[in-house]
Amino acid sequence: QKEVEQDPGPLSVPEGAIVSLNCTYSNSAFQYFMWYRQYSRKGPELLMYTYSSGNKEDGRFTAQVDKSSKYISLFIRDSQPSDSATYLCAMKNFNKFYFGSGTKLNVKP
Amino acid sequence: SQTIHQWPATLVQPVGSPLSLECTVEGTSNPNLYWYRQAAGRGLQLLFYSVGIGQISSEVPQNLSASRPQDRQFILSSKKLLLSDSGFYLCAWTVGTGDGYTFGSGTRLTVV
């Protein structure tokens, strides 16, 4: 079993839709949870970073962590064509990171 | 401000040739440095990480090696490239245990 599972998509939505991206994990020792956005042929950029269970909001983005279910989500409100990218979830335990394989999102104008 | 530089952006190399990719970090001291490889349509594979000068940990056995000659410099090398070494190579850094990664812009390596 992989440490982190993420649906690869692709996920195609119309502009303005609410997008839900999800990851599950198996290691209850993970302490930090992140979402990265990666445009084609670019390095990933950190979008959201959370430590505890619950929700964290930043503009149109909301990260949700449920440690009891070992499940994290990223919600994008009012999605824009510029949100089209691959979204990677990541989890951290001490100095080691574990990444999902990424979900490709396409927001159609 | 803190920045990370990675070069070259694109590289095409013949099988059996050597490789040297360089990554430097500015605006911070004693960062943790990482080399990742991302194959097409696949996730990130950790290759090497370093918590200090001369300290290298290898995650995956391969014909690649890494060195950290200076605090903010991380080099990925190979003596003889294989076709399977093709991929997107990313350098990243963190400071401390409570940080997310900051990634470089990546090097797309094609071995022909």
PDB file of N, CA and C in Angstrom, chain A residues 8 31-32 34 36 38-46 49 86 88 90 92 94-102, chain B residues 10 32 34 36 38 41-44 46 49 51 59 88 90 94 96-106 108:
ATOM      1  N   PRO A   8      -5.467  10.345  -9.982  1.00  0.00           N
ATOM      2  CA  PRO A   8      -4.723  11.122 -10.980  1.00  0.00           C
ATOM      3  C   PRO A   8      -5.581  11.973 -11.901  1.00  0.00           C
ATOM      4  N   GLN A  31       2.439  14.613  10.332  1.00  0.00           N
ATOM      5  CA  GLN A  31       2.161  15.759  11.186  1.00  0.00           C
ATOM      6  C   GLN A  31       1.777  17.005  10.397  1.00  0.00           C
ATOM      7  N   TYR A  32       2.319  17.130   9.196  1.00  0.00           N
ATOM      8  CA  TYR A  32       2.097  18.327   8.402  1.00  0.00           C
ATOM      9  C   TYR A  32       1.505  17.929   7.069  1.00  0.00           C
ATOM     10  N   MET A  34       0.222  19.374   3.137  1.00  0.00           N
ATOM     11  CA  MET A  34       0.434  20.439   2.168  1.00  0.00           C
ATOM     12  C   MET A  34      -0.264  20.134   0.854  1.00  0.00           C
ATOM     13  N   TYR A  36       0.348  21.371  -3.227  1.00  0.00           N
ATOM     14  CA  TYR A  36       1.185  22.067  -4.185  1.00  0.00           C
ATOM     15  C   TYR A  36       0.451  22.131  -5.517  1.00  0.00           C
ATOM     16  N   GLN A  38       1.254  22.574  -9.607  1.00  0.00           N
ATOM     17  CA  GLN A  38       2.343  22.471 -10.577  1.00  0.00           C
ATOM     18  C   GLN A  38       1.811  22.721 -11.978  1.00  0.00           C
ATOM     19  N   TYR A  39       2.265  23.808 -12.581  1.00  0.00           N
ATOM     20  CA  TYR A  39       1.951  24.061 -13.981  1.00  0.00           C
ATOM     21  C   TYR A  39       2.885  23.233 -14.843  1.00  0.00           C
ATOM     22  N   SER A  40       2.467  23.026 -16.095  1.00  0.00           N
ATOM     23  CA  SER A  40       3.226  22.175 -16.987  1.00  0.00           C
ATOM     24  C   SER A  40       4.662  22.676 -17.141  1.00  0.00           C
ATOM     25  N   ARG A  41       5.611  21.783 -16.985  1.00  0.00           N
ATOM     26  CA  ARG A  41       7.038  22.065 -17.162  1.00  0.00           C
ATOM     27  C   ARG A  41       7.587  23.065 -16.137  1.00  0.00           C
ATOM     28  N   LYS A  42       6.926  23.182 -14.983  1.00  0.00           N
ATOM     29  CA  LYS A  42       7.396  24.052 -13.926  1.00  0.00           C
ATOM     30  C   LYS A  42       7.540  23.253 -12.637  1.00  0.00           C
ATOM     31  N   GLY A  43       8.276  23.810 -11.673  1.00  0.00           N
ATOM     32  CA  GLY A  43       8.362  23.179 -10.374  1.00  0.00           C
ATOM     33  C   GLY A  43       7.093  23.402  -9.571  1.00  0.00           C
ATOM     34  N   PRO A  44       6.764  22.500  -8.650  1.00  0.00           N
ATOM     35  CA  PRO A  44       5.576  22.693  -7.801  1.00  0.00           C
ATOM     36  C   PRO A  44       5.741  23.929  -6.912  1.00  0.00           C
ATOM     37  N   GLU A  45       4.619  24.595  -6.662  1.00  0.00           N
ATOM     38  CA  GLU A  45       4.629  25.729  -5.736  1.00  0.00           C
ATOM     39  C   GLU A  45       3.668  25.452  -4.588  1.00  0.00           C
ATOM     40  N   LEU A  46       4.080  25.826  -3.397  1.00  0.00           N
ATOM     41  CA  LEU A  46       3.283  25.550  -2.215  1.00  0.00           C
ATOM     42  C   LEU A  46       2.041  26.430  -2.192  1.00  0.00           C
ATOM     43  N   TYR A  49      -0.610  24.955   3.613  1.00  0.00           N
ATOM     44  CA  TYR A  49       0.204  24.211   4.578  1.00  0.00           C
ATOM     45  C   TYR A  49      -0.563  24.185   5.889  1.00  0.00           C
ATOM     46  N   THR A  86      -1.639  20.628 -12.311  1.00  0.00           N
ATOM     47  CA  THR A  86      -1.642  19.392 -11.528  1.00  0.00           C
ATOM     48  C   THR A  86      -1.472  19.760 -10.061  1.00  0.00           C
ATOM     49  N   LEU A  88      -0.736  18.474  -6.266  1.00  0.00           N
ATOM     50  CA  LEU A  88      -0.068  17.417  -5.515  1.00  0.00           C
ATOM     51  C   LEU A  88      -0.342  17.602  -4.031  1.00  0.00           C
ATOM     52  N   ALA A  90       0.833  16.502  -0.192  1.00  0.00           N
ATOM     53  CA  ALA A  90       2.071  16.050   0.426  1.00  0.00           C
ATOM     54  C   ALA A  90       1.891  16.008   1.930  1.00  0.00           C
ATOM     55  N   LYS A  92       4.155  15.231   5.731  1.00  0.00           N
ATOM     56  CA  LYS A  92       5.498  15.282   6.261  1.00  0.00           C
ATOM     57  C   LYS A  92       5.562  14.667   7.652  1.00  0.00           C
ATOM     58  N   PHE A  94       8.694  14.444  10.404  1.00  0.00           N
ATOM     59  CA  PHE A  94      10.071  14.893  10.654  1.00  0.00           C
ATOM     60  C   PHE A  94      10.594  15.562   9.385  1.00  0.00           C
ATOM     61  N   ASN A  95      11.717  15.117   8.825  1.00  0.00           N
ATOM     62  CA  ASN A  95      12.290  15.762   7.645  1.00  0.00           C
ATOM     63  C   ASN A  95      11.923  15.065   6.344  1.00  0.00           C
ATOM     64  N   LYS A  96      11.034  14.111   6.402  1.00  0.00           N
ATOM     65  CA  LYS A  96      10.720  13.339   5.213  1.00  0.00           C
ATOM     66  C   LYS A  96       9.320  13.669   4.705  1.00  0.00           C
ATOM     67  N   PHE A  97       9.252  13.908   3.389  1.00  0.00           N
ATOM     68  CA  PHE A  97       7.993  14.234   2.733  1.00  0.00           C
ATOM     69  C   PHE A  97       7.491  13.040   1.940  1.00  0.00           C
ATOM     70  N   TYR A  98       6.178  12.939   1.841  1.00  0.00           N
ATOM     71  CA  TYR A  98       5.538  11.903   1.034  1.00  0.00           C
ATOM     72  C   TYR A  98       4.520  12.586   0.144  1.00  0.00           C
ATOM     73  N   PHE A  99       4.655  12.362  -1.163  1.00  0.00           N
ATOM     74  CA  PHE A  99       3.804  13.046  -2.117  1.00  0.00           C
ATOM     75  C   PHE A  99       2.793  12.101  -2.741  1.00  0.00           C
ATOM     76  N   GLY A 100       1.603  12.632  -3.032  1.00  0.00           N
ATOM     77  CA  GLY A 100       0.684  11.942  -3.909  1.00  0.00           C
ATOM     78  C   GLY A 100       1.178  12.073  -5.341  1.00  0.00           C
ATOM     79  N   SER A 101       0.582  11.306  -6.240  1.00  0.00           N
ATOM     80  CA  SER A 101       1.023  11.320  -7.630  1.00  0.00           C
ATOM     81  C   SER A 101       0.458  12.504  -8.404  1.00  0.00           C
ATOM     82  N   GLY A 102      -0.473  13.244  -7.802  1.00  0.00           N
ATOM     83  CA  GLY A 102      -1.010  14.454  -8.436  1.00  0.00           C
ATOM     84  C   GLY A 102      -2.312  14.211  -9.166  1.00  0.00           C
TER      85      GLY A 102
ATOM     86  N   THR B  10      16.750  22.859 -19.501  1.00  0.00           N
ATOM     87  CA  THR B  10      16.546  21.728 -20.422  1.00  0.00           C
ATOM     88  C   THR B  10      17.906  21.172 -20.812  1.00  0.00           C
ATOM     89  N   ASN B  32      17.897  22.482   4.554  1.00  0.00           N
ATOM     90  CA  ASN B  32      17.837  21.090   4.144  1.00  0.00           C
ATOM     91  C   ASN B  32      17.601  21.097   2.633  1.00  0.00           C
ATOM     92  N   TYR B  34      17.182  18.958  -1.162  1.00  0.00           N
ATOM     93  CA  TYR B  34      16.630  17.719  -1.695  1.00  0.00           C
ATOM     94  C   TYR B  34      16.747  17.706  -3.215  1.00  0.00           C
ATOM     95  N   TYR B  36      14.758  15.641  -6.294  1.00  0.00           N
ATOM     96  CA  TYR B  36      13.649  14.783  -6.670  1.00  0.00           C
ATOM     97  C   TYR B  36      13.690  14.544  -8.172  1.00  0.00           C
ATOM     98  N   GLN B  38      10.860  13.496 -11.259  1.00  0.00           N
ATOM     99  CA  GLN B  38       9.456  13.318 -11.595  1.00  0.00           C
ATOM    100  C   GLN B  38       9.372  12.760 -13.002  1.00  0.00           C
ATOM    101  N   GLY B  41       3.943  11.967 -15.966  1.00  0.00           N
ATOM    102  CA  GLY B  41       2.680  11.439 -15.468  1.00  0.00           C
ATOM    103  C   GLY B  41       2.777  10.692 -14.148  1.00  0.00           C
ATOM    104  N   ARG B  42       3.902  10.842 -13.493  1.00  0.00           N
ATOM    105  CA  ARG B  42       4.073  10.119 -12.231  1.00  0.00           C
ATOM    106  C   ARG B  42       4.421  11.072 -11.111  1.00  0.00           C
ATOM    107  N   GLY B  43       4.449  10.546  -9.916  1.00  0.00           N
ATOM    108  CA  GLY B  43       4.714  11.378  -8.750  1.00  0.00           C
ATOM    109  C   GLY B  43       6.183  11.705  -8.587  1.00  0.00           C
ATOM    110  N   LEU B  44       6.468  12.361  -7.472  1.00  0.00           N
ATOM    111  CA  LEU B  44       7.825  12.782  -7.160  1.00  0.00           C
ATOM    112  C   LEU B  44       8.566  11.664  -6.433  1.00  0.00           C
ATOM    113  N   LEU B  46      11.927  10.901  -4.320  1.00  0.00           N
ATOM    114  CA  LEU B  46      13.062  11.485  -3.620  1.00  0.00           C
ATOM    115  C   LEU B  46      14.327  10.709  -3.970  1.00  0.00           C
ATOM    116  N   TYR B  49      18.864  13.657  -0.098  1.00  0.00           N
ATOM    117  CA  TYR B  49      18.651  14.826   0.724  1.00  0.00           C
ATOM    118  C   TYR B  49      19.888  15.066   1.576  1.00  0.00           C
ATOM    119  N   VAL B  51      21.264  17.471   5.038  1.00  0.00           N
ATOM    120  CA  VAL B  51      20.965  18.369   6.155  1.00  0.00           C
ATOM    121  C   VAL B  51      22.160  19.259   6.484  1.00  0.00           C
ATOM    122  N   GLU B  59      18.179   7.888  -1.149  1.00  0.00           N
ATOM    123  CA  GLU B  59      16.919   7.172  -0.955  1.00  0.00           C
ATOM    124  C   GLU B  59      16.745   6.022  -1.928  1.00  0.00           C
ATOM    125  N   PHE B  88      12.204  14.759 -15.128  1.00  0.00           N
ATOM    126  CA  PHE B  88      12.189  16.146 -14.682  1.00  0.00           C
ATOM    127  C   PHE B  88      12.797  16.169 -13.289  1.00  0.00           C
ATOM    128  N   LEU B  90      14.056  18.003  -9.902  1.00  0.00           N
ATOM    129  CA  LEU B  90      13.701  19.168  -9.098  1.00  0.00           C
ATOM    130  C   LEU B  90      14.564  19.240  -7.852  1.00  0.00           C
ATOM    131  N   THR B  94      14.153  23.258   2.527  1.00  0.00           N
ATOM    132  CA  THR B  94      13.374  23.660   3.693  1.00  0.00           C
ATOM    133  C   THR B  94      14.350  24.155   4.756  1.00  0.00           C
ATOM    134  N   GLY B  96      14.287  23.885   8.840  1.00  0.00           N
ATOM    135  CA  GLY B  96      13.557  23.461  10.020  1.00  0.00           C
ATOM    136  C   GLY B  96      12.503  22.424   9.706  1.00  0.00           C
ATOM    137  N   THR B  97      11.897  21.862  10.741  1.00  0.00           N
ATOM    138  CA  THR B  97      10.953  20.773  10.559  1.00  0.00           C
ATOM    139  C   THR B  97       9.545  21.255  10.271  1.00  0.00           C
ATOM    140  N   GLY B  98       9.271  22.515  10.476  1.00  0.00           N
ATOM    141  CA  GLY B  98       7.904  23.004  10.312  1.00  0.00           C
ATOM    142  C   GLY B  98       7.625  23.674   8.998  1.00  0.00           C
ATOM    143  N   ASP B  99       8.452  23.444   7.997  1.00  0.00           N
ATOM    144  CA  ASP B  99       8.301  24.131   6.720  1.00  0.00           C
ATOM    145  C   ASP B  99       7.864  23.195   5.612  1.00  0.00           C
ATOM    146  N   GLY B 100       7.191  23.776   4.618  1.00  0.00           N
ATOM    147  CA  GLY B 100       6.974  23.061   3.367  1.00  0.00           C
ATOM    148  C   GLY B 100       8.176  23.260   2.465  1.00  0.00           C
ATOM    149  N   TYR B 101       8.223  22.484   1.395  1.00  0.00           N
ATOM    150  CA  TYR B 101       9.299  22.644   0.427  1.00  0.00           C
ATOM    151  C   TYR B 101       9.129  23.930  -0.371  1.00  0.00           C
ATOM    152  N   THR B 102      10.271  24.492  -0.779  1.00  0.00           N
ATOM    153  CA  THR B 102      10.292  25.433  -1.882  1.00  0.00           C
ATOM    154  C   THR B 102      11.073  24.754  -2.994  1.00  0.00           C
ATOM    155  N   PHE B 103      10.439  24.636  -4.150  1.00  0.00           N
ATOM    156  CA  PHE B 103      11.047  23.935  -5.275  1.00  0.00           C
ATOM    157  C   PHE B 103      11.707  24.913  -6.231  1.00  0.00           C
ATOM    158  N   GLY B 104      12.753  24.423  -6.907  1.00  0.00           N
ATOM    159  CA  GLY B 104      13.303  25.135  -8.039  1.00  0.00           C
ATOM    160  C   GLY B 104      12.430  24.944  -9.262  1.00  0.00           C
ATOM    161  N   SER B 105      12.839  25.547 -10.352  1.00  0.00           N
ATOM    162  CA  SER B 105      12.033  25.506 -11.577  1.00  0.00           C
ATOM    163  C   SER B 105      12.227  24.217 -12.361  1.00  0.00           C
ATOM    164  N   GLY B 106      13.206  23.399 -11.974  1.00  0.00           N
ATOM    165  CA  GLY B 106      13.362  22.085 -12.576  1.00  0.00           C
ATOM    166  C   GLY B 106      14.268  22.045 -13.786  1.00  0.00           C
ATOM    167  N   ARG B 108      14.631  19.619 -17.199  1.00  0.00           N
ATOM    168  CA  ARG B 108      14.077  18.500 -17.985  1.00  0.00           C
ATOM    169  C   ARG B 108      15.233  17.827 -18.711  1.00  0.00           C
TER     170      ARG B 108
END
